[in-house]
Each structure stands twice: as structure tokens, then as C-alpha cells.
Amino acid sequence: MIVVMKSGATKTDKEKVLDRIRELGYKPHVIHGTTRDVIGAVGDERKKLVLQQIESMSGVESVVPILKPYKLASREVKKEKSIIKITDEVSIGGRQLCVIAGPCAVESEKQIMESAEAVRTAGAHMLRGGAYKPRTSPYSFQGMKEKGLKLLAKAGRMTGLPIITEVVNPETADLVAEYADVLQIGTRNAQNFELLKKIGKTKKPVLLKRGMSMTIKELLMSAEYIMSEGNHRVILCERGIRTFETATRNTLDLSAVPVINNETHLPVVVDPSHGTGHVRYVAPMAYAAVASGADGLIIEVHPSPEHATSDGPQSQTPEAFMEMMAKLKLFAEAAGRTL
Ligand code: PEP
Ligand code: MN
């Protein structure tokens, strides 16, 4: 249920409502709107009639059911788009696009420093790099782990770019959260509910990738797992899904972007690197992503893709990234965004 507060409701009104929601056995989530607050009351749906009583409390405008199964993520609970602040300089979901770039994996100090400098010079807003890599084969490079986190953090400090890196299990979540500005949940873990719940208890924004076989509804339910634990700063990511097509690594489902924008207030970014798997297709799909209404992009860039330990064929060189960023500016303007 959603408890819509009146625009003139006082702090005491709100606190009394929160207490009452808890008394009735529900978990309240305050969502700050531009003119008024709404409180999402989430819990056992069978008892929802008793929540209607709250309508008579001071400062309450109305109590209405949330029809969508993804309650906190839905547009029903929050009409305006959420702008997620990462640092004082970087946010996502506003007019300005947010471009995240860097290598698939942190491989060495030299490699991550060079990558960070290159993407910053080209105008990226955030640095990516995996320290824990979930690989299809147990014999492939698994990431530099904590050493990788340290190097990524150093590269972030050196360039002034916030950093994003993947969390692969609940055990290392707190460690990763000590270093990262944004936590990434990869496609293979997008329905690892224990991990999502754990991440929901951290205070860091989360970039949640779509599982390669997940429907959009399932993606939003995974976002709901994170949000229902109290962490509302979720950024969704379309990164391609499995289809019968083999010309590309995945099929980048750009139609997911307007659907997500219609269904939820959460920002959405597109990953054309994993979405296509081939560097020559990355830039065209990045432009298309902006046209489709994405709030940002996540792009793999490597100083020497032919030597990359993972995802070399889909990684741009710094030069290719620079060229793409220059052209992206024109597409951003056409879409009413800035870069
Ligand atoms: C990555 O970002 O390098 C990655 C492993 O992505 P995905 O989970 O989308 O495959
Ligand atoms: Mn990768």
C-alpha cells in the first residue's frame, strides 16, 4: 500500500504514521517526492485492509494499493524519475548522461592507471574494473581480488573518478563496499537472492545487471529485493539477453529501456560491450541506447585489448572510446541530454 502524505504534513504526522505502519506489521519506506512524501508500506498483502485505517490520521491524504508486484521500484510509488547521487560531482538519472568506462578486469597497476587516465581524458564520469570476476570456466582468470580493489581505488583517487566494481558473493560484499562507490551485481548473480538481500543492507548505490535469461519483470523484482532491505539507490542495467542469434554475444534488448522507464522511477544504463561482444558494434549501440532513453552507458575500455585477460574482443581502445564520446555528444543533444 502507498500512504500519500499531504504536502503540508508535519514531521510528527509522518512519525506517527510510520509507527502505526510498523504496529500493523508492515515495513515502511519513505519516498521523498518533489511536493510531498509518500510512504510505501510493504508486507503481508492479505492484511492490507487494516492499513486503510491510516487514512484517518493527521497529515494523510490517501492510502492506495500498489498494484505492481515490484512495489518500491514502481512508478506507482514515485512518479518522478529518481536521480541517484554517487558523489558531489556525479549523479545518474538526471539530464546529464553518466558514462562508466574502464577494463573488464583490473589486471595490474599500470593497466588500471592507464585505463583510468584515458577514460577520464575522454570525458567518462566513472571508472569500472572487476576485481572479483565470475567466469564461465574455473580455469580462467578470476580477478585480483582485494589487491585489485586497492588498485582500482588508487586509480579512482588519482583521476577523481568514482569507482564501480562487481560483488560476487555475500561474504565479500562488505569488503568490496569499503572500496567501491557503486556495487555491481553481474548477470550471473542477478537472481542470487541472498546476495541481493545482503547488498540491500549496504549503504552504497548498486548497479544491477539484467540476468541473461531474465524478463524485465524479474529484473524489477530483483531490484525490489535490494530496495526492500532499505537500499533504494538501485541503477538498472540492460546488458543483453540470450537468444538464438549467434552473430552477437548477446542480443542487446534496447526495447527494455523505454519499458523500464515506463514501469519504474529507477535510472537505467546500457552495456553495449557485453550486449554485442564485438568492439565494432559497441559505438552504434551506444548511440542507439541514448536514443532509447538510457541514463548512461557502461563501456569496456582497455589500453591494449589484444592483451586483455577477459573480454578483449569487445573492449575499445582509448582512441576508439575518445572517438565514440565525441560523437555521443551529438546524440545526447538530440535526445535532450548533456554529456
Ligand atoms: C562485466 O561487467 O565485466 C561482467 C562480467 O558483466 P556481465 O555480468 O553483464 O556479464
Ligand atoms: Mn566484461
Short mmCIF file of C-alpha atoms and ligand atoms in Angstrom, two decimals:
data_model
loop_
_atom_site.label_atom_id
_atom_site.label_comp_id
_atom_site.label_asym_id
_atom_site.label_seq_id
_atom_site.Cartn_x
_atom_site.Cartn_y
_atom_site.Cartn_z
CA MET A 1 0.00 0.00 0.00
CA ILE A 2 1.07 3.61 -0.51
CA VAL A 3 0.35 6.20 2.14
CA VAL A 4 0.31 9.56 0.38
CA MET A 5 1.06 12.37 2.83
CA LYS A 6 -0.43 15.84 2.41
CA SER A 7 2.01 18.45 1.17
CA GLY A 8 1.65 20.32 4.49
CA ALA A 9 2.12 17.24 6.71
CA THR A 10 4.39 17.80 9.71
CA LYS A 11 7.31 15.70 10.85
CA THR A 12 5.25 14.49 13.81
CA ASP A 13 2.40 13.47 11.48
CA LYS A 14 4.88 11.44 9.48
CA GLU A 15 6.46 9.80 12.52
CA LYS A 16 3.06 8.78 13.89
CA VAL A 17 2.18 7.23 10.54
CA LEU A 18 5.49 5.35 10.44
CA ASP A 19 4.86 4.00 13.95
CA ARG A 20 1.35 2.89 13.04
CA ILE A 21 2.57 1.11 9.90
CA ARG A 22 5.11 -0.79 11.99
CA GLU A 23 2.47 -1.61 14.62
CA LEU A 24 0.32 -3.14 11.91
CA GLY A 25 3.20 -5.41 10.96
CA TYR A 26 4.39 -3.62 7.81
CA LYS A 27 7.76 -2.21 6.85
CA PRO A 28 7.58 1.50 5.97
CA HIS A 29 9.75 3.02 3.23
CA VAL A 30 9.72 6.79 2.93
CA ILE A 31 10.00 8.04 -0.63
CA HIS A 32 10.69 11.76 -0.91
CA GLY A 33 8.85 13.41 -3.77
CA THR A 34 9.20 16.96 -5.07
CA THR A 35 5.99 18.21 -3.44
CA ARG A 36 5.13 15.54 -0.88
CA ASP A 37 6.39 12.36 0.73
CA VAL A 38 4.80 9.02 0.16
CA ILE A 39 5.31 6.03 2.39
CA GLY A 40 5.38 2.59 0.88
CA ALA A 41 4.04 0.06 3.40
CA VAL A 42 5.30 -3.34 2.38
CA GLY A 43 4.28 -6.61 3.95
CA ASP A 44 1.67 -9.32 4.00
CA GLU A 45 -0.84 -8.39 1.29
CA ARG A 46 -3.67 -10.32 2.95
CA LYS A 47 -3.87 -7.80 5.79
CA LYS A 48 -3.97 -4.73 3.58
CA LEU A 49 -7.47 -3.71 4.58
CA VAL A 50 -6.30 -2.76 8.07
CA LEU A 51 -3.85 -0.29 6.55
CA GLN A 52 -6.80 1.71 5.23
CA GLN A 53 -7.33 2.93 8.84
CA ILE A 54 -4.29 5.15 8.38
CA GLU A 55 -6.31 7.32 6.00
CA SER A 56 -7.97 8.97 9.01
CA MET A 57 -4.66 10.04 10.58
CA SER A 58 -3.47 13.64 10.60
CA GLY A 59 -1.39 14.67 7.58
CA VAL A 60 -2.53 11.74 5.44
CA GLU A 61 -4.04 12.43 2.04
CA SER A 62 -4.89 8.89 0.96
CA VAL A 63 -3.99 5.23 1.25
CA VAL A 64 -3.96 3.38 -2.05
CA PRO A 65 -2.90 -0.11 -3.08
CA ILE A 66 0.25 -0.64 -5.15
CA LEU A 67 -0.88 -2.93 -7.92
CA LYS A 68 2.53 -3.85 -9.33
CA PRO A 69 4.45 -6.72 -7.72
CA TYR A 70 7.58 -4.54 -7.67
CA LYS A 71 6.29 -2.08 -5.12
CA LEU A 72 9.17 0.24 -4.25
CA ALA A 73 10.62 0.19 -7.76
CA SER A 74 7.35 1.06 -9.48
CA ARG A 75 6.21 4.38 -10.91
CA GLU A 76 3.07 3.99 -8.81
CA VAL A 77 5.00 4.74 -5.66
CA LYS A 78 7.11 7.51 -7.20
CA LYS A 79 6.03 9.35 -10.32
CA GLU A 80 9.20 11.32 -10.97
CA LYS A 81 12.46 9.74 -12.04
CA SER A 82 15.00 9.07 -9.29
CA ILE A 83 18.31 10.86 -9.55
CA ILE A 84 20.91 8.80 -7.74
CA LYS A 85 23.78 10.76 -6.33
CA ILE A 86 27.09 8.92 -6.40
CA THR A 87 29.40 11.74 -5.28
CA ASP A 88 29.08 15.53 -5.14
CA GLU A 89 30.04 15.67 -8.82
CA VAL A 90 28.45 12.55 -10.25
CA SER A 91 24.78 11.52 -10.34
CA ILE A 92 22.70 9.37 -12.58
CA GLY A 93 19.10 9.76 -13.71
CA GLY A 94 19.15 13.50 -14.40
CA ARG A 95 19.57 15.36 -17.67
CA GLN A 96 23.26 14.60 -17.79
CA LEU A 97 24.20 11.18 -19.09
CA CYS A 98 26.56 9.13 -16.94
CA VAL A 99 29.28 7.24 -18.78
CA ILE A 100 31.06 4.48 -16.89
CA ALA A 101 34.19 3.13 -18.57
CA GLY A 102 37.23 1.00 -17.90
CA PRO A 103 38.54 -2.51 -18.36
CA CYS A 104 36.61 -5.70 -17.76
CA ALA A 105 39.11 -6.68 -15.06
CA VAL A 106 41.82 -4.96 -13.06
CA GLU A 107 44.99 -6.70 -14.24
CA SER A 108 47.92 -4.63 -12.98
CA GLU A 109 48.70 -1.20 -11.56
CA LYS A 110 49.94 0.02 -14.94
CA GLN A 111 46.88 -1.26 -16.79
CA ILE A 112 44.29 0.27 -14.45
CA MET A 113 46.15 3.60 -14.15
CA GLU A 114 46.43 3.91 -17.93
CA SER A 115 42.78 2.97 -18.34
CA ALA A 116 41.65 5.49 -15.73
CA GLU A 117 43.65 8.34 -17.28
CA ALA A 118 42.38 7.50 -20.75
CA VAL A 119 38.69 7.32 -19.86
CA ARG A 120 38.86 10.45 -17.73
CA THR A 121 40.53 12.38 -20.55
CA ALA A 122 37.78 11.25 -22.92
CA GLY A 123 35.10 12.51 -20.52
CA ALA A 124 33.91 9.41 -18.63
CA HIS A 125 32.23 10.06 -15.29
CA MET A 126 33.04 6.81 -13.50
CA LEU A 127 35.72 4.11 -13.65
CA ARG A 128 34.86 0.42 -13.89
CA GLY A 129 37.06 -2.64 -13.33
CA GLY A 130 36.38 -6.10 -11.96
CA ALA A 131 38.42 -7.34 -9.01
CA TYR A 132 36.28 -10.44 -8.47
CA LYS A 133 35.41 -11.98 -11.82
CA PRO A 134 32.64 -14.56 -12.18
CA ARG A 135 33.99 -16.62 -15.10
CA THR A 136 32.31 -19.38 -17.05
CA SER A 137 35.44 -21.52 -16.69
CA PRO A 138 37.14 -22.18 -13.34
CA TYR A 139 40.45 -22.15 -15.25
CA SER A 140 40.03 -18.56 -16.49
CA PHE A 141 41.49 -15.55 -14.63
CA GLN A 142 39.32 -14.99 -11.53
CA GLY A 143 40.40 -11.43 -10.75
CA MET A 144 42.99 -9.80 -8.47
CA LYS A 145 40.54 -9.73 -5.56
CA GLU A 146 41.43 -7.34 -2.70
CA LYS A 147 44.66 -6.29 -4.42
CA GLY A 148 42.53 -5.36 -7.42
CA LEU A 149 40.16 -3.34 -5.23
CA LYS A 150 43.12 -1.40 -3.84
CA LEU A 151 44.49 -0.64 -7.30
CA LEU A 152 41.08 0.40 -8.58
CA ALA A 153 40.60 2.69 -5.59
CA LYS A 154 44.03 4.21 -6.21
CA ALA A 155 43.21 4.83 -9.87
CA GLY A 156 39.91 6.39 -8.82
CA ARG A 157 41.66 8.72 -6.36
CA MET A 158 44.29 9.65 -8.91
CA THR A 159 41.76 10.65 -11.54
CA GLY A 160 38.98 11.86 -9.25
CA LEU A 161 36.59 9.31 -10.76
CA PRO A 162 34.21 7.32 -8.58
CA ILE A 163 34.66 3.57 -8.99
CA ILE A 164 32.33 0.67 -9.66
CA THR A 165 33.20 -2.99 -9.24
CA GLU A 166 31.40 -6.30 -9.02
CA VAL A 167 30.35 -8.15 -5.86
CA VAL A 168 30.13 -11.89 -6.43
CA ASN A 169 29.08 -13.26 -3.04
CA PRO A 170 27.66 -12.14 0.31
CA GLU A 171 30.92 -12.98 2.12
CA THR A 172 32.98 -10.34 0.32
CA ALA A 173 30.21 -7.72 0.00
CA ASP A 174 31.33 -5.60 2.97
CA LEU A 175 34.95 -5.67 1.83
CA VAL A 176 34.03 -4.52 -1.69
CA ALA A 177 31.73 -1.84 -0.22
CA GLU A 178 34.71 -0.40 1.73
CA TYR A 179 36.44 0.44 -1.55
CA ALA A 180 33.72 0.93 -4.16
CA ASP A 181 31.47 3.93 -4.75
CA VAL A 182 28.99 1.73 -6.62
CA LEU A 183 28.50 -2.03 -6.27
CA GLN A 184 27.85 -4.02 -9.42
CA ILE A 185 25.72 -7.14 -9.47
CA GLY A 186 26.52 -9.16 -12.57
CA THR A 187 24.22 -11.02 -14.89
CA ARG A 188 25.06 -14.39 -13.32
CA ASN A 189 24.07 -13.18 -9.85
CA ALA A 190 21.02 -11.14 -10.75
CA GLN A 191 18.75 -13.67 -9.04
CA ASN A 192 21.10 -14.61 -6.22
CA PHE A 193 18.56 -13.51 -3.65
CA GLU A 194 20.85 -13.92 -0.62
CA LEU A 195 23.39 -11.65 -2.30
CA LEU A 196 20.69 -9.12 -3.25
CA LYS A 197 19.44 -9.02 0.36
CA LYS A 198 22.97 -8.55 1.65
CA ILE A 199 23.61 -5.72 -0.84
CA GLY A 200 20.32 -4.16 0.22
CA LYS A 201 21.75 -3.74 3.70
CA THR A 202 24.78 -1.79 2.48
CA LYS A 203 24.73 1.97 2.06
CA LYS A 204 26.31 2.01 -1.42
CA PRO A 205 24.42 2.55 -4.70
CA VAL A 206 24.01 -0.63 -6.72
CA LEU A 207 24.18 -1.23 -10.47
CA LEU A 208 22.02 -4.28 -11.07
CA LYS A 209 22.57 -6.03 -14.37
CA ARG A 210 19.79 -7.93 -16.06
CA GLY A 211 20.24 -11.70 -15.88
CA MET A 212 20.89 -13.09 -19.32
CA SER A 213 17.67 -15.11 -19.18
CA MET A 214 15.58 -12.72 -17.13
CA THR A 215 12.39 -10.94 -18.12
CA ILE A 216 12.10 -7.24 -17.35
CA LYS A 217 9.61 -8.05 -14.62
CA GLU A 218 12.10 -10.42 -13.00
CA LEU A 219 14.77 -7.72 -13.17
CA LEU A 220 12.46 -5.34 -11.34
CA MET A 221 11.70 -7.99 -8.74
CA SER A 222 15.45 -8.34 -8.15
CA ALA A 223 15.67 -4.57 -7.70
CA GLU A 224 12.82 -4.93 -5.21
CA TYR A 225 14.90 -7.43 -3.18
CA ILE A 226 17.58 -4.77 -2.76
CA MET A 227 15.16 -1.93 -2.08
CA SER A 228 13.05 -3.86 0.41
CA GLU A 229 16.15 -4.15 2.62
CA GLY A 230 16.38 -0.36 2.78
CA ASN A 231 18.81 0.46 -0.05
CA HIS A 232 16.80 2.45 -2.59
CA ARG A 233 19.76 3.56 -4.71
CA VAL A 234 19.44 1.00 -7.48
CA ILE A 235 20.52 1.59 -11.09
CA LEU A 236 19.29 -0.96 -13.61
CA CYS A 237 21.44 -2.19 -16.47
CA GLU A 238 20.42 -3.77 -19.77
CA ARG A 239 23.39 -5.89 -20.90
CA GLY A 240 21.87 -8.22 -23.48
CA ILE A 241 19.98 -11.46 -23.19
CA ARG A 242 20.35 -14.97 -24.61
CA THR A 243 18.52 -15.56 -27.89
CA PHE A 244 19.06 -17.86 -30.88
CA GLU A 245 21.23 -15.18 -32.56
CA THR A 246 24.93 -16.01 -32.76
CA ALA A 247 26.31 -13.01 -34.70
CA THR A 248 26.49 -11.10 -31.41
CA ARG A 249 27.48 -12.41 -27.96
CA ASN A 250 24.05 -11.48 -26.57
CA THR A 251 21.04 -9.71 -28.02
CA LEU A 252 21.00 -6.18 -26.64
CA ASP A 253 17.35 -5.62 -25.79
CA LEU A 254 17.07 -1.86 -26.20
CA SER A 255 13.30 -2.06 -26.05
CA ALA A 256 13.84 -2.82 -22.36
CA VAL A 257 14.90 0.80 -21.85
CA PRO A 258 11.55 2.50 -22.61
CA VAL A 259 9.74 -0.33 -20.83
CA ILE A 260 11.88 0.16 -17.72
CA ASN A 261 11.38 3.92 -17.93
CA ASN A 262 7.65 3.38 -18.10
CA GLU A 263 7.50 0.92 -15.22
CA THR A 264 9.95 2.34 -12.75
CA HIS A 265 11.50 5.55 -11.47
CA LEU A 266 14.95 3.95 -11.27
CA PRO A 267 17.70 5.08 -13.66
CA VAL A 268 18.76 2.67 -16.40
CA VAL A 269 22.10 2.27 -18.14
CA VAL A 270 23.04 0.18 -21.17
CA ASP A 271 26.09 -2.06 -21.60
CA PRO A 272 26.74 -2.38 -25.34
CA SER A 273 30.09 -4.14 -24.69
CA HIS A 274 28.60 -7.31 -23.19
CA GLY A 275 25.44 -6.67 -25.21
CA THR A 276 27.21 -7.20 -28.53
CA GLY A 277 30.56 -8.84 -27.69
CA HIS A 278 32.34 -7.21 -30.65
CA VAL A 279 34.06 -3.86 -30.47
CA ARG A 280 32.81 -2.76 -33.90
CA TYR A 281 29.20 -2.91 -32.70
CA VAL A 282 29.71 -1.10 -29.41
CA ALA A 283 29.57 2.52 -30.61
CA PRO A 284 26.45 2.15 -32.81
CA MET A 285 24.55 0.50 -29.95
CA ALA A 286 25.78 3.16 -27.51
CA TYR A 287 24.25 5.85 -29.73
CA ALA A 288 21.04 3.83 -30.03
CA ALA A 289 20.94 3.40 -26.24
CA VAL A 290 20.94 7.17 -25.79
CA ALA A 291 18.15 7.49 -28.33
CA SER A 292 16.13 4.85 -26.47
CA GLY A 293 16.18 6.92 -23.26
CA ALA A 294 19.06 5.39 -21.30
CA ASP A 295 20.50 7.49 -18.46
CA GLY A 296 24.00 6.24 -19.07
CA LEU A 297 26.35 3.67 -20.54
CA ILE A 298 28.87 1.19 -19.21
CA ILE A 299 31.68 0.56 -21.69
CA GLU A 300 34.72 -1.70 -21.58
CA VAL A 301 37.93 0.13 -22.47
CA HIS A 302 41.42 -1.42 -22.31
CA PRO A 303 44.79 0.18 -23.14
CA SER A 304 45.70 -2.92 -25.11
CA PRO A 305 42.61 -5.06 -25.81
CA GLU A 306 44.63 -7.78 -27.56
CA HIS A 307 46.39 -8.49 -24.23
CA ALA A 308 43.27 -8.32 -22.02
CA THR A 309 42.73 -11.23 -19.62
CA SER A 310 38.99 -11.05 -20.24
CA ASP A 311 36.63 -9.58 -22.82
CA GLY A 312 39.35 -8.19 -25.12
CA PRO A 313 37.29 -8.62 -28.32
CA GLN A 314 34.58 -6.28 -27.00
CA SER A 315 36.92 -3.73 -25.40
CA GLN A 316 37.53 -0.38 -27.04
CA THR A 317 40.99 1.14 -27.26
CA PRO A 318 41.32 4.55 -25.60
CA GLU A 319 41.30 6.09 -29.11
CA ALA A 320 38.07 4.35 -30.10
CA PHE A 321 36.49 5.41 -26.81
CA MET A 322 37.54 9.01 -27.34
CA GLU A 323 36.07 8.99 -30.85
CA MET A 324 32.82 7.46 -29.62
CA MET A 325 32.49 10.03 -26.82
CA ALA A 326 32.86 12.91 -29.30
CA LYS A 327 30.06 11.53 -31.47
CA LEU A 328 27.94 10.60 -28.47
CA LYS A 329 27.71 14.26 -27.57
CA LEU A 330 25.67 14.88 -30.72
CA PHE A 331 23.30 12.02 -29.96
CA ALA A 332 22.97 13.26 -26.37
CA GLU A 333 21.97 16.72 -27.59
CA ALA A 334 19.43 15.25 -30.00
CA ALA A 335 17.91 13.32 -27.08
CA GLY A 336 17.72 16.45 -24.93
CA ARG A 337 20.58 15.30 -22.67
CA THR A 338 24.06 16.55 -21.90
CA LEU A 339 27.24 14.52 -21.67
C1 PEP B 1 31.37 -7.29 -16.54
O1 PEP B 1 30.81 -6.19 -16.41
O2 PEP B 1 32.57 -7.42 -16.83
C2 PEP B 1 30.54 -8.51 -16.47
C3 PEP B 1 31.03 -9.67 -16.03
O3 PEP B 1 29.29 -8.28 -16.90
P1 PEP B 1 28.02 -9.26 -17.01
O4 PEP B 1 27.69 -9.65 -15.60
O5 PEP B 1 26.98 -8.40 -17.66
O6 PEP B 1 28.42 -10.43 -17.87
MN MN B 2 33.48 -8.00 -19.00
#
